[in-house]
mmCIF file of C-alpha atoms and ligand atoms in Angstrom:
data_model
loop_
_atom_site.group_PDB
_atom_site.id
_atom_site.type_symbol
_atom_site.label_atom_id
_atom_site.label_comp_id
_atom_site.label_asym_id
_atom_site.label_seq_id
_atom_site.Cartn_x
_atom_site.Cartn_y
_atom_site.Cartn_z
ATOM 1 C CA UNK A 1 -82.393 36.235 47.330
ATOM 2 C CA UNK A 2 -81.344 39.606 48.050
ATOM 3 C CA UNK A 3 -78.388 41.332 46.127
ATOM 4 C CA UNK A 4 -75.424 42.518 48.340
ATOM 5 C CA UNK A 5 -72.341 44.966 47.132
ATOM 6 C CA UNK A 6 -69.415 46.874 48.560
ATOM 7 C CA UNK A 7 -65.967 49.323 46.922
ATOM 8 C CA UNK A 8 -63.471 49.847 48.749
ATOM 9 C CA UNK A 9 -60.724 52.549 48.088
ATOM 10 C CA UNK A 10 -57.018 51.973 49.186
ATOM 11 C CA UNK A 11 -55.079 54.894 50.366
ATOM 12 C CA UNK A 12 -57.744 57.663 48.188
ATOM 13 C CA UNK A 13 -61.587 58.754 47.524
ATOM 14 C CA UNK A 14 -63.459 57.667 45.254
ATOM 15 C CA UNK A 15 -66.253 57.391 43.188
ATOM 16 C CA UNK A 16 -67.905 55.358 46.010
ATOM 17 C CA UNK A 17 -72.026 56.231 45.129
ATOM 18 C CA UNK A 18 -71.633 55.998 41.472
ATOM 19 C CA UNK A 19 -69.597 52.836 41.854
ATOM 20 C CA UNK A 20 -72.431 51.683 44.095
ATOM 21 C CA UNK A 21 -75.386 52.487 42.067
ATOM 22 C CA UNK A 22 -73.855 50.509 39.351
ATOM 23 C CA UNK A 23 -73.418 47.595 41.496
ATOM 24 C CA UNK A 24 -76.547 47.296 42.970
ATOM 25 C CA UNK A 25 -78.378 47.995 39.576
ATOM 26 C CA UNK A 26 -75.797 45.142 38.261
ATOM 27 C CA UNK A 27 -77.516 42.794 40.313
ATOM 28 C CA UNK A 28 -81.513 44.288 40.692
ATOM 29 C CA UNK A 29 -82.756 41.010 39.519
ATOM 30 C CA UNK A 30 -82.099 39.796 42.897
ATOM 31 C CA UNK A 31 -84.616 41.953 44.795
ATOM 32 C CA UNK A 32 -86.535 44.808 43.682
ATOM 33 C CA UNK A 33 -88.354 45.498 46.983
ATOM 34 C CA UNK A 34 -86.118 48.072 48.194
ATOM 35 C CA UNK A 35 -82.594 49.644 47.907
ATOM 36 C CA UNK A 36 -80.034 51.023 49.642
ATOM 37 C CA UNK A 37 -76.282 52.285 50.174
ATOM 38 C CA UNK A 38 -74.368 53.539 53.214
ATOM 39 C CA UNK A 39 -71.262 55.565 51.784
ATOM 40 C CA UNK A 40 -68.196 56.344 53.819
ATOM 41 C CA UNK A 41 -65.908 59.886 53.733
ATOM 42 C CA UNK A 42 -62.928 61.088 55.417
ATOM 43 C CA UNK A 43 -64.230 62.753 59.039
ATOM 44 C CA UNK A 44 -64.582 66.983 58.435
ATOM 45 C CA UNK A 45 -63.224 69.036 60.831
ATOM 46 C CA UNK A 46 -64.119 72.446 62.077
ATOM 47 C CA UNK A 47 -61.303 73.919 64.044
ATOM 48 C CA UNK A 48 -60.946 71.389 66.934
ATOM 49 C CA UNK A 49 -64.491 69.507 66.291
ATOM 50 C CA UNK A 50 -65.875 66.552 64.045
ATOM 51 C CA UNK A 51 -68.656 67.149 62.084
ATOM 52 C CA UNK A 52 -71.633 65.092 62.832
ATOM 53 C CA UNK A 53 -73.560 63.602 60.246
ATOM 54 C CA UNK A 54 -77.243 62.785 60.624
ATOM 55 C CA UNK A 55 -79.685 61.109 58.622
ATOM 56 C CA UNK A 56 -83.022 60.896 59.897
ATOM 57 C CA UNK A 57 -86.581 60.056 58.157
ATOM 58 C CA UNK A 58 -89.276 62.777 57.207
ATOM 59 C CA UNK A 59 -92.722 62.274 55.348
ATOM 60 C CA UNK A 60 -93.624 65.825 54.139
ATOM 61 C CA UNK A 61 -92.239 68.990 54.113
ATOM 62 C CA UNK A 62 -94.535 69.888 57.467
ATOM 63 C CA UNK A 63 -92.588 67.073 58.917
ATOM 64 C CA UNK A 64 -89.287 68.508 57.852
ATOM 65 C CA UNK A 65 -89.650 71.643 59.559
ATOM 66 C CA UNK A 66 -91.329 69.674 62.424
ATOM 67 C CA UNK A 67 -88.072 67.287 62.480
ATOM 68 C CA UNK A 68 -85.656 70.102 62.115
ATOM 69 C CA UNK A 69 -87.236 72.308 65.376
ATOM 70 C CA UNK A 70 -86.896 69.316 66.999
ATOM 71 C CA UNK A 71 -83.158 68.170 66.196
ATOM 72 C CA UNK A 72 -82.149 71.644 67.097
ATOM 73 C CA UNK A 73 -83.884 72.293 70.394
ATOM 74 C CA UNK A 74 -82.028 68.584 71.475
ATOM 75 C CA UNK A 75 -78.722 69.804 70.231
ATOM 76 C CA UNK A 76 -79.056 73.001 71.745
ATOM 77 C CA UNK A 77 -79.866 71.401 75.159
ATOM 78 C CA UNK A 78 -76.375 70.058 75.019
ATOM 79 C CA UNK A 79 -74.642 72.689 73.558
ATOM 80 C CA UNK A 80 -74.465 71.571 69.896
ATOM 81 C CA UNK A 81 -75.607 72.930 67.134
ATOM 82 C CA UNK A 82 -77.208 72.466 63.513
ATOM 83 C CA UNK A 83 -74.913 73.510 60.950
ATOM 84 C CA UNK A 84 -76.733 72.702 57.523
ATOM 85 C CA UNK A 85 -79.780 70.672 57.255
ATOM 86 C CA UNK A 86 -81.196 69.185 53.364
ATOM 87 C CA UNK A 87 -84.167 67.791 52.501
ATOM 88 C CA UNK A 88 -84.210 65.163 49.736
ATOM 89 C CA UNK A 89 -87.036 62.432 49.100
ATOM 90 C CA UNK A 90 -88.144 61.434 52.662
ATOM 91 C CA UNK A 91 -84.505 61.738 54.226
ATOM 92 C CA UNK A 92 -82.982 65.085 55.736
ATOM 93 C CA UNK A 93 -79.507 65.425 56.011
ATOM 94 C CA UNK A 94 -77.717 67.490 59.017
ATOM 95 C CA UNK A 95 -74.563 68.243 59.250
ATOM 96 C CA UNK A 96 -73.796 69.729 62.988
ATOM 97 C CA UNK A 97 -71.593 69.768 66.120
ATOM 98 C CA UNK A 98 -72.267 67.515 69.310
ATOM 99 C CA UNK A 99 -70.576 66.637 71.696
ATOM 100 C CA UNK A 100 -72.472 63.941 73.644
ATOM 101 C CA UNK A 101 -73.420 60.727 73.289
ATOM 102 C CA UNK A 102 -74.549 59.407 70.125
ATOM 103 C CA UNK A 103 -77.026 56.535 71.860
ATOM 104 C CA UNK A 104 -78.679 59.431 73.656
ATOM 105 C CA UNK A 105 -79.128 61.398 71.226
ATOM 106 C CA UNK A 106 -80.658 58.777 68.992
ATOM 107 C CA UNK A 107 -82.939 57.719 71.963
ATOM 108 C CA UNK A 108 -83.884 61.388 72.418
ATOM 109 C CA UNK A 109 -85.389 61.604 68.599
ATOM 110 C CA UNK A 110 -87.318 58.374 69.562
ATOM 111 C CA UNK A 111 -88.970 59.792 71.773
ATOM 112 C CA UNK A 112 -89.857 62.879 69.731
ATOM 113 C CA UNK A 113 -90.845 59.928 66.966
ATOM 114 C CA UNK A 114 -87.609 61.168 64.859
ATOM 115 C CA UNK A 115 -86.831 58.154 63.293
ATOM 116 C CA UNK A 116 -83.083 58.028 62.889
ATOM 117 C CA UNK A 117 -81.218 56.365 59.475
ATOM 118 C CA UNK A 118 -77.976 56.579 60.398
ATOM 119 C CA UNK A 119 -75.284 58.845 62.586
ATOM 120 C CA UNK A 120 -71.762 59.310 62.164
ATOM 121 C CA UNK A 121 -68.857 61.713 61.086
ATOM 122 C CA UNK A 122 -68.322 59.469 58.423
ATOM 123 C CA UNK A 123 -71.248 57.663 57.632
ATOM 124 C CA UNK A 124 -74.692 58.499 55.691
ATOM 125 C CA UNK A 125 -76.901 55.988 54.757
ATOM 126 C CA UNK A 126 -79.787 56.526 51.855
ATOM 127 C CA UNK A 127 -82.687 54.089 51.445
ATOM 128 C CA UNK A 128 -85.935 53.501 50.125
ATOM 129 C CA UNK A 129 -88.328 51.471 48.363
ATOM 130 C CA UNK A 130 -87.516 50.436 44.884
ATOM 131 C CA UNK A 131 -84.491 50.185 43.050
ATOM 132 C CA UNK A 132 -81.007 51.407 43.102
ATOM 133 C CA UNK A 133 -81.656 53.850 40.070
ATOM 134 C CA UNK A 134 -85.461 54.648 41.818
ATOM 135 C CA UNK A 135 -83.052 55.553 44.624
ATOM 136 C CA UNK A 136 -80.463 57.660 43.172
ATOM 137 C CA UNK A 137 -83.142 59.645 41.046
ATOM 138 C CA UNK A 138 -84.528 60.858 44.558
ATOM 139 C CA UNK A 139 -81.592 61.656 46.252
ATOM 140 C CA UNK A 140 -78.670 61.450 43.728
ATOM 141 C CA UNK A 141 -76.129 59.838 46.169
ATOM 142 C CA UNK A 142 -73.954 58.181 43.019
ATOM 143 C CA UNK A 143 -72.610 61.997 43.086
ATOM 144 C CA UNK A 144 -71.008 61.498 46.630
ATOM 145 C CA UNK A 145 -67.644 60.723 47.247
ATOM 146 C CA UNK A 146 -65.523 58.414 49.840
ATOM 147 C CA UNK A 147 -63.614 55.893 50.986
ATOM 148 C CA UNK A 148 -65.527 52.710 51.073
ATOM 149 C CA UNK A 149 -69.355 51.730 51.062
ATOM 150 C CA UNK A 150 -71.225 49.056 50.756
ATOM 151 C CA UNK A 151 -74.987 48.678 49.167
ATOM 152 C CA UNK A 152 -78.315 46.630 48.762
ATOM 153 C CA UNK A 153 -81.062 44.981 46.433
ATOM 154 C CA UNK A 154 -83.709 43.940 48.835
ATOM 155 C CA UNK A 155 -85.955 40.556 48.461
ATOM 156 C CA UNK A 156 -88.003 40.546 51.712
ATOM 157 C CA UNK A 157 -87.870 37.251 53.356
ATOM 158 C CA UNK A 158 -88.196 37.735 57.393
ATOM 159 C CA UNK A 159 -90.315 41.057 57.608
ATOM 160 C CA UNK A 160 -92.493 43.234 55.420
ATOM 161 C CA UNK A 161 -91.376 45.852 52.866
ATOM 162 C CA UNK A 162 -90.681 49.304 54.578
ATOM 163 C CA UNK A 163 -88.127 51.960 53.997
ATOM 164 C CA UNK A 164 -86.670 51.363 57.382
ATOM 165 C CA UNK A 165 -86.733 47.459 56.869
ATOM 166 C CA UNK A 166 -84.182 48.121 53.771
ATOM 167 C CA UNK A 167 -81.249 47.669 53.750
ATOM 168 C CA UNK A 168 -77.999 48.971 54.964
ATOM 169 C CA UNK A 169 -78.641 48.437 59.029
ATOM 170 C CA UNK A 170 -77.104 50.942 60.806
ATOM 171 C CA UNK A 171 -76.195 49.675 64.616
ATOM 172 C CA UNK A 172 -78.864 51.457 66.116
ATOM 173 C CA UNK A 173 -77.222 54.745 68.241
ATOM 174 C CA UNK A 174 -73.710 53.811 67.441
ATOM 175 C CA UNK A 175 -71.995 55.729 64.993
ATOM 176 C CA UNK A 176 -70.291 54.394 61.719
ATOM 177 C CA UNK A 177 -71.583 50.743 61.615
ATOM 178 C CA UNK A 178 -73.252 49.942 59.236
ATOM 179 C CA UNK A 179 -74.088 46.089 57.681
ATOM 180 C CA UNK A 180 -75.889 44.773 54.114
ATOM 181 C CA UNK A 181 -77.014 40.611 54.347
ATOM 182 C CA UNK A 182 -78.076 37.974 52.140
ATOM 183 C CA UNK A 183 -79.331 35.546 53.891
ATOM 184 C CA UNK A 184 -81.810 34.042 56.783
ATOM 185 C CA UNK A 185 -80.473 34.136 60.834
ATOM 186 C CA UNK A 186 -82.506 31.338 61.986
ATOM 187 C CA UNK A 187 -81.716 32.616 65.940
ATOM 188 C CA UNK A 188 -82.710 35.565 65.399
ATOM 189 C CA UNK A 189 -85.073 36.411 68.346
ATOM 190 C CA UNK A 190 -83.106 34.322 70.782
ATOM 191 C CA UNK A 191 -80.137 36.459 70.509
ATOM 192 C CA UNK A 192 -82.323 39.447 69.882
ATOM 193 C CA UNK A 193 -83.328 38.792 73.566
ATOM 194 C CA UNK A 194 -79.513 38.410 74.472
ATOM 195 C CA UNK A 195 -78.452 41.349 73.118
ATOM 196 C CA UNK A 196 -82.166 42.867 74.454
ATOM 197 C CA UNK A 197 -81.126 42.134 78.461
ATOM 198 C CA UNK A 198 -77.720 43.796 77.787
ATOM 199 C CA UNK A 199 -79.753 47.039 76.959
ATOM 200 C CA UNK A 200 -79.613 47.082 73.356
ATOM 201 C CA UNK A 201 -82.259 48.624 71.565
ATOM 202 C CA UNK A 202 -83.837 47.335 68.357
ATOM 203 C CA UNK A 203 -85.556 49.155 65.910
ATOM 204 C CA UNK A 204 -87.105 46.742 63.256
ATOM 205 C CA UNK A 205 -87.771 43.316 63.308
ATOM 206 C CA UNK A 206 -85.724 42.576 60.875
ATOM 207 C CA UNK A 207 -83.117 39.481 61.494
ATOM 208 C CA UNK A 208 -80.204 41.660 59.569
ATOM 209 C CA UNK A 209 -80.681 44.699 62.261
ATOM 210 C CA UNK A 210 -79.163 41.797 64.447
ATOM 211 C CA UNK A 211 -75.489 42.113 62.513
ATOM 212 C CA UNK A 212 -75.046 45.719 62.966
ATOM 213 C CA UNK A 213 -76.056 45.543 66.810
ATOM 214 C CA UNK A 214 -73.950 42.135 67.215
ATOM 215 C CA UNK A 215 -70.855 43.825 65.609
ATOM 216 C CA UNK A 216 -71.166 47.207 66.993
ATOM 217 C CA UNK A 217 -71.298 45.040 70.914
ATOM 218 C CA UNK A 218 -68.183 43.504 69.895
ATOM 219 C CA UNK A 219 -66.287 46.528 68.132
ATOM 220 C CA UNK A 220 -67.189 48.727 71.547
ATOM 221 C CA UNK A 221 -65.085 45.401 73.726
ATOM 222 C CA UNK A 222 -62.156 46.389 71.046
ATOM 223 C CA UNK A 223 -62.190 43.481 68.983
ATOM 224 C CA UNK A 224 -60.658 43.851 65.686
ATOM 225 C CA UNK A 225 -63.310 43.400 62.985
ATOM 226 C CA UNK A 226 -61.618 40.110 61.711
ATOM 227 C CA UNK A 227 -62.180 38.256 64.999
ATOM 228 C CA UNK A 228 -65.735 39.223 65.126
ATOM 229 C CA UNK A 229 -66.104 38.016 61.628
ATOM 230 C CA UNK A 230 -64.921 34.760 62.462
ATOM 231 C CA UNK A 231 -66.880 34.228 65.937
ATOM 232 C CA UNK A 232 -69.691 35.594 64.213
ATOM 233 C CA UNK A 233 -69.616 32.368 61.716
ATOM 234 C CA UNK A 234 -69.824 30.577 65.243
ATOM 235 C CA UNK A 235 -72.436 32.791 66.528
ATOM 236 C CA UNK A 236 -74.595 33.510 64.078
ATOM 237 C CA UNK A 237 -77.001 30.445 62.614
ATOM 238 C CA UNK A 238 -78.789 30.089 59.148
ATOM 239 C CA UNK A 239 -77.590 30.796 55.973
ATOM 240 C CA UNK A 240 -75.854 34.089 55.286
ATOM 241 C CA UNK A 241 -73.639 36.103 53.471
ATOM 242 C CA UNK A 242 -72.882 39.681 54.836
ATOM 243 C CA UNK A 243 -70.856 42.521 54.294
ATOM 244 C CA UNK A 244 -69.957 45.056 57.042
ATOM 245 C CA UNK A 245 -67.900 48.690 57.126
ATOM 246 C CA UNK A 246 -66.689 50.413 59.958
ATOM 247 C CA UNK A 247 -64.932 53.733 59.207
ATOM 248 C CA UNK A 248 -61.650 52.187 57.871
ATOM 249 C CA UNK A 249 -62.332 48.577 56.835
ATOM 250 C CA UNK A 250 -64.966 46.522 54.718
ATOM 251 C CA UNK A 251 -65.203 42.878 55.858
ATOM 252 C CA UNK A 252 -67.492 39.916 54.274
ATOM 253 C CA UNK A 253 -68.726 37.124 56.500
ATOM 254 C CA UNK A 254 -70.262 33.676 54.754
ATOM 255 C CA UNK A 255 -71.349 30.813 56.502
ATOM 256 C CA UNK A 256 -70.388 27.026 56.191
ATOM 257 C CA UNK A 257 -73.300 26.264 54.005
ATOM 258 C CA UNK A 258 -72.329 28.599 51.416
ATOM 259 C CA UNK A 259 -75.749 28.918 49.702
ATOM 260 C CA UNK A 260 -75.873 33.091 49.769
ATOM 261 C CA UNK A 261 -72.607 33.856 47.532
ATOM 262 C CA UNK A 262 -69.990 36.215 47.228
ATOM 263 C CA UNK A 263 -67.618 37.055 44.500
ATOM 264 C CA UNK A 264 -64.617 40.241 44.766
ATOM 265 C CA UNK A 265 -61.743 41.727 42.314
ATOM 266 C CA UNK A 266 -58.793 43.256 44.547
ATOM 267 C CA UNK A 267 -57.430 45.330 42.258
ATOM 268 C CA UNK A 268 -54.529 48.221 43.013
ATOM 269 C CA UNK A 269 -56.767 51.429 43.538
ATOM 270 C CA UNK A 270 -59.866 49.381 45.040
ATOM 271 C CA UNK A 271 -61.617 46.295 45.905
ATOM 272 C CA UNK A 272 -65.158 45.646 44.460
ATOM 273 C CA UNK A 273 -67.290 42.799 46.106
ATOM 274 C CA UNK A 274 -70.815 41.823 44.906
ATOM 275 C CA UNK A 275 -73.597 38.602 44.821
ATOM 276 C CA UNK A 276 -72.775 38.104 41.676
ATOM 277 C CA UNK A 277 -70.226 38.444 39.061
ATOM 278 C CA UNK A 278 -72.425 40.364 36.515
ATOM 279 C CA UNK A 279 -72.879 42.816 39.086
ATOM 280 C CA UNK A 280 -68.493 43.383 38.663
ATOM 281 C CA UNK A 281 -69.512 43.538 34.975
ATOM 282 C CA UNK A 282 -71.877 46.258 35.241
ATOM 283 C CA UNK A 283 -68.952 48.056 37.295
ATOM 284 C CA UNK A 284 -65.815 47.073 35.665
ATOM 285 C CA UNK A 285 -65.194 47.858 32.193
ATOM 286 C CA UNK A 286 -62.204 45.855 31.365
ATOM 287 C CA UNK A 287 -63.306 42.070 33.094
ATOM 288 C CA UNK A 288 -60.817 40.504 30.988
ATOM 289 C CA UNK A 289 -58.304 42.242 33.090
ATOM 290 C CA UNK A 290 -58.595 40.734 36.104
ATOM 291 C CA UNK A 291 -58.841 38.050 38.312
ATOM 292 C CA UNK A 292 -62.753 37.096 40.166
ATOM 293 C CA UNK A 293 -62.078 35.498 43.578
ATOM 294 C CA UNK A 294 -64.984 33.561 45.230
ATOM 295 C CA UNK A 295 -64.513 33.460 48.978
ATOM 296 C CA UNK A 296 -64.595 29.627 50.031
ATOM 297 C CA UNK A 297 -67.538 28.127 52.609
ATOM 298 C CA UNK A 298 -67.099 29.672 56.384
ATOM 299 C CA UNK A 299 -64.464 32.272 55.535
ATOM 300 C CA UNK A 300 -64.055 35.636 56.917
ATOM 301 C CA UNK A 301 -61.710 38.651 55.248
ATOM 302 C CA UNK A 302 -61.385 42.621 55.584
ATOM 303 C CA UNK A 303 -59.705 44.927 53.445
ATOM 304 C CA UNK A 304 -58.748 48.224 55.064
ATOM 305 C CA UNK A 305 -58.481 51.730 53.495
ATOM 306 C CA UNK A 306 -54.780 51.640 54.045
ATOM 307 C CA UNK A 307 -54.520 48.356 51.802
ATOM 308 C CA UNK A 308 -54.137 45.458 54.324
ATOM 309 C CA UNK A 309 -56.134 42.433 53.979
ATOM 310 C CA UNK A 310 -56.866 39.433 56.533
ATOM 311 C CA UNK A 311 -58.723 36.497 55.965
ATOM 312 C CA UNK A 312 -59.521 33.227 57.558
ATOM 313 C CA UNK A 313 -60.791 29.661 56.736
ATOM 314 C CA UNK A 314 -62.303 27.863 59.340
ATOM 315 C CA UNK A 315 -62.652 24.145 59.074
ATOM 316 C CA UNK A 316 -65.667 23.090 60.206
ATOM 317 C CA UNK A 317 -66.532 18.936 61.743
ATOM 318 C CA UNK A 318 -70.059 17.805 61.376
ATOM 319 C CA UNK A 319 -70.582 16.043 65.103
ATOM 320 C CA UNK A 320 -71.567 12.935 64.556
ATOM 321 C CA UNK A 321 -74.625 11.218 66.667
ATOM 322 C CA UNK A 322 -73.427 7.849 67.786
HETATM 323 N N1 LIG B 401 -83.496 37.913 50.657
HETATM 324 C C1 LIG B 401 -82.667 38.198 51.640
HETATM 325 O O1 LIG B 401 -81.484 37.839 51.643
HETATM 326 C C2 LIG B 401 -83.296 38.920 52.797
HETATM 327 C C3 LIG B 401 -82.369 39.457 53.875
HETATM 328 C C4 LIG B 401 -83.111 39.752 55.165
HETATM 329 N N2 LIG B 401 -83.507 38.553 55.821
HETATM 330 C C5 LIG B 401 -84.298 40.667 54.903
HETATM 331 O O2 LIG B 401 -85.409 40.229 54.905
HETATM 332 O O3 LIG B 401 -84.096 41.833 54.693
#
């Protein structure tokens, strides 16, 4: 199974990691393995720079001082610099300025065996083993606020239960990507080696890491999200659905089988999408009040933080042997 979630904000922040937690505990039933929720915020700026945000992995609190020596002396090298660094569970938070390349820098804490959770100057992602209320007890992420996010309930099916095999993927070195999926890509590996020859790097193997790295390819080509959705139905085989978020949209992807589903309110201030309905219900006080869509089979859509909304139906012809 696996339970999949995502709040969107139009035009304001919100209560993005609350609204999340709720969500995802709305819908825990569907995979208790291991949680997770990458949350979204306006960029900071200080004077003429963007703050970078960095979530990487520690074990102990050894590690953490090991981690943060070593995340300094590599921002240092290129004239960045740490400007506030937290500890919370197994996940440190920096905050700090750099100016180089983000892919670099993530490949640089590989090789230092920094294992790197997400980077951004809007992103953070948190997860963990366990549930989304496990989760928040640890590092109390229903207190941050944003734009947009998206979350997950994790049921293992194509590799083993780890922290970094939960859910959201980040696109590995690119910033503000991030994806959640419900489902089974059953060519996986053969466009893992595609996307492997064109110099992409991999870090689980995990067929959802394969969404983040696919859309982050296309995103860099300057695609607009929507297309990608829709070539990805093309692309992409199995049974899926998945929700993505960039820094200023949300989109949902589900394939022409239609087996993994989806349902969403698109309300005035926001738009709430989750698995399944009770999961709005754990959410949404006042159900009565509006109206639960239910995306058809092989439709794409994306909602925006400014309000607009796209969405497509493709048809799809079985071919028939004669
Ligand atoms: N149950 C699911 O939908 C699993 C999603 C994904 N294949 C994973 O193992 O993480």
């Amino acid at each position: 199974m696996c339970g999949i979630g995502g709040v969107l904000y139009k035009n304001a922040t919100g209560k993005v990691g609350a609204d999340l937690k709720r969500l995802i505990y709305g819908i825990r039933h569907r995979g208790e393995d291991s949680s997770g929720v990458a949350i979204f915020s306006a960029k900071e700026k200080i004077g003429k720079y963007d703050v970078l945000l960095i979530n990487v992995r520690v074990e102990n609190d050894k590690a953490a001082e090991d981690v943060l020596a070593i995340v300094e002396d590599l921002l240092k090298k290129v004239g960045g610099e740490i400007l506030e660094a937290r500890t919370k569970g197994t996940i440190m938070s920096i905050r700090a300025f750099y100016e180089g390349s983000e892919p670099d820098l993530c490949y640089e804490l590989d090789k230092c065996k920094v294992q790197t959770i997400s980077i951004g100057n809007q992103l953070r992602i948190y997860k963990d083993l366990g549930t989304s209320d496990q989760l928040d007890e640890i590092y109390n992420y229903s207190s941050v606020e944003g734009t947009h996010g998206i979350g997950h309930a994790r049921l293992a099916t194509e590799s083993v239960v780890s922290p970094d095999r939960a859910h959201p993927f980040w696109a590995y070195g690119f910033s503000d990507v991030a994806i959640v999926h419900n489902g089974q890509l059953t060519n996986y590996w053969k466009l893992r080696r595609k996307f492997e020859r064109w110099g992409y790097q991999f870090r689980t193997d995990n067929d959802s890491e394969l969404i983040a790295i696919y859309i982050a390819h296309y995103l860099k080509t300057d695609m607009k999200l929507q297309d990608i959705l829709v070539q990805s139905l093309e692309d992409l085989d199995g049974t899926y659905t998945f929700l993505v978020s960039t820094p200023t949209e949300i989109g949902f992807a589900k394939d022409k089988l239609a087996a993994k589903p989806l349902v969403y309110v698109d309300m005035e201030d926001r738009v709430v999408l989750a698995s399944e309905e009770i999961s709005l219900q754990a959410l949404l006080p006042d159900m009565e009040n509006v109206t639960v869509e239910e995306p058809p089979p092989y439709s794409t859509g994306t909602w925006s933080i400014t309000g607009e909304h796209n969405f497509t139906k493709l048809t799809y012809r079985a071919v028939r042997l004669e």
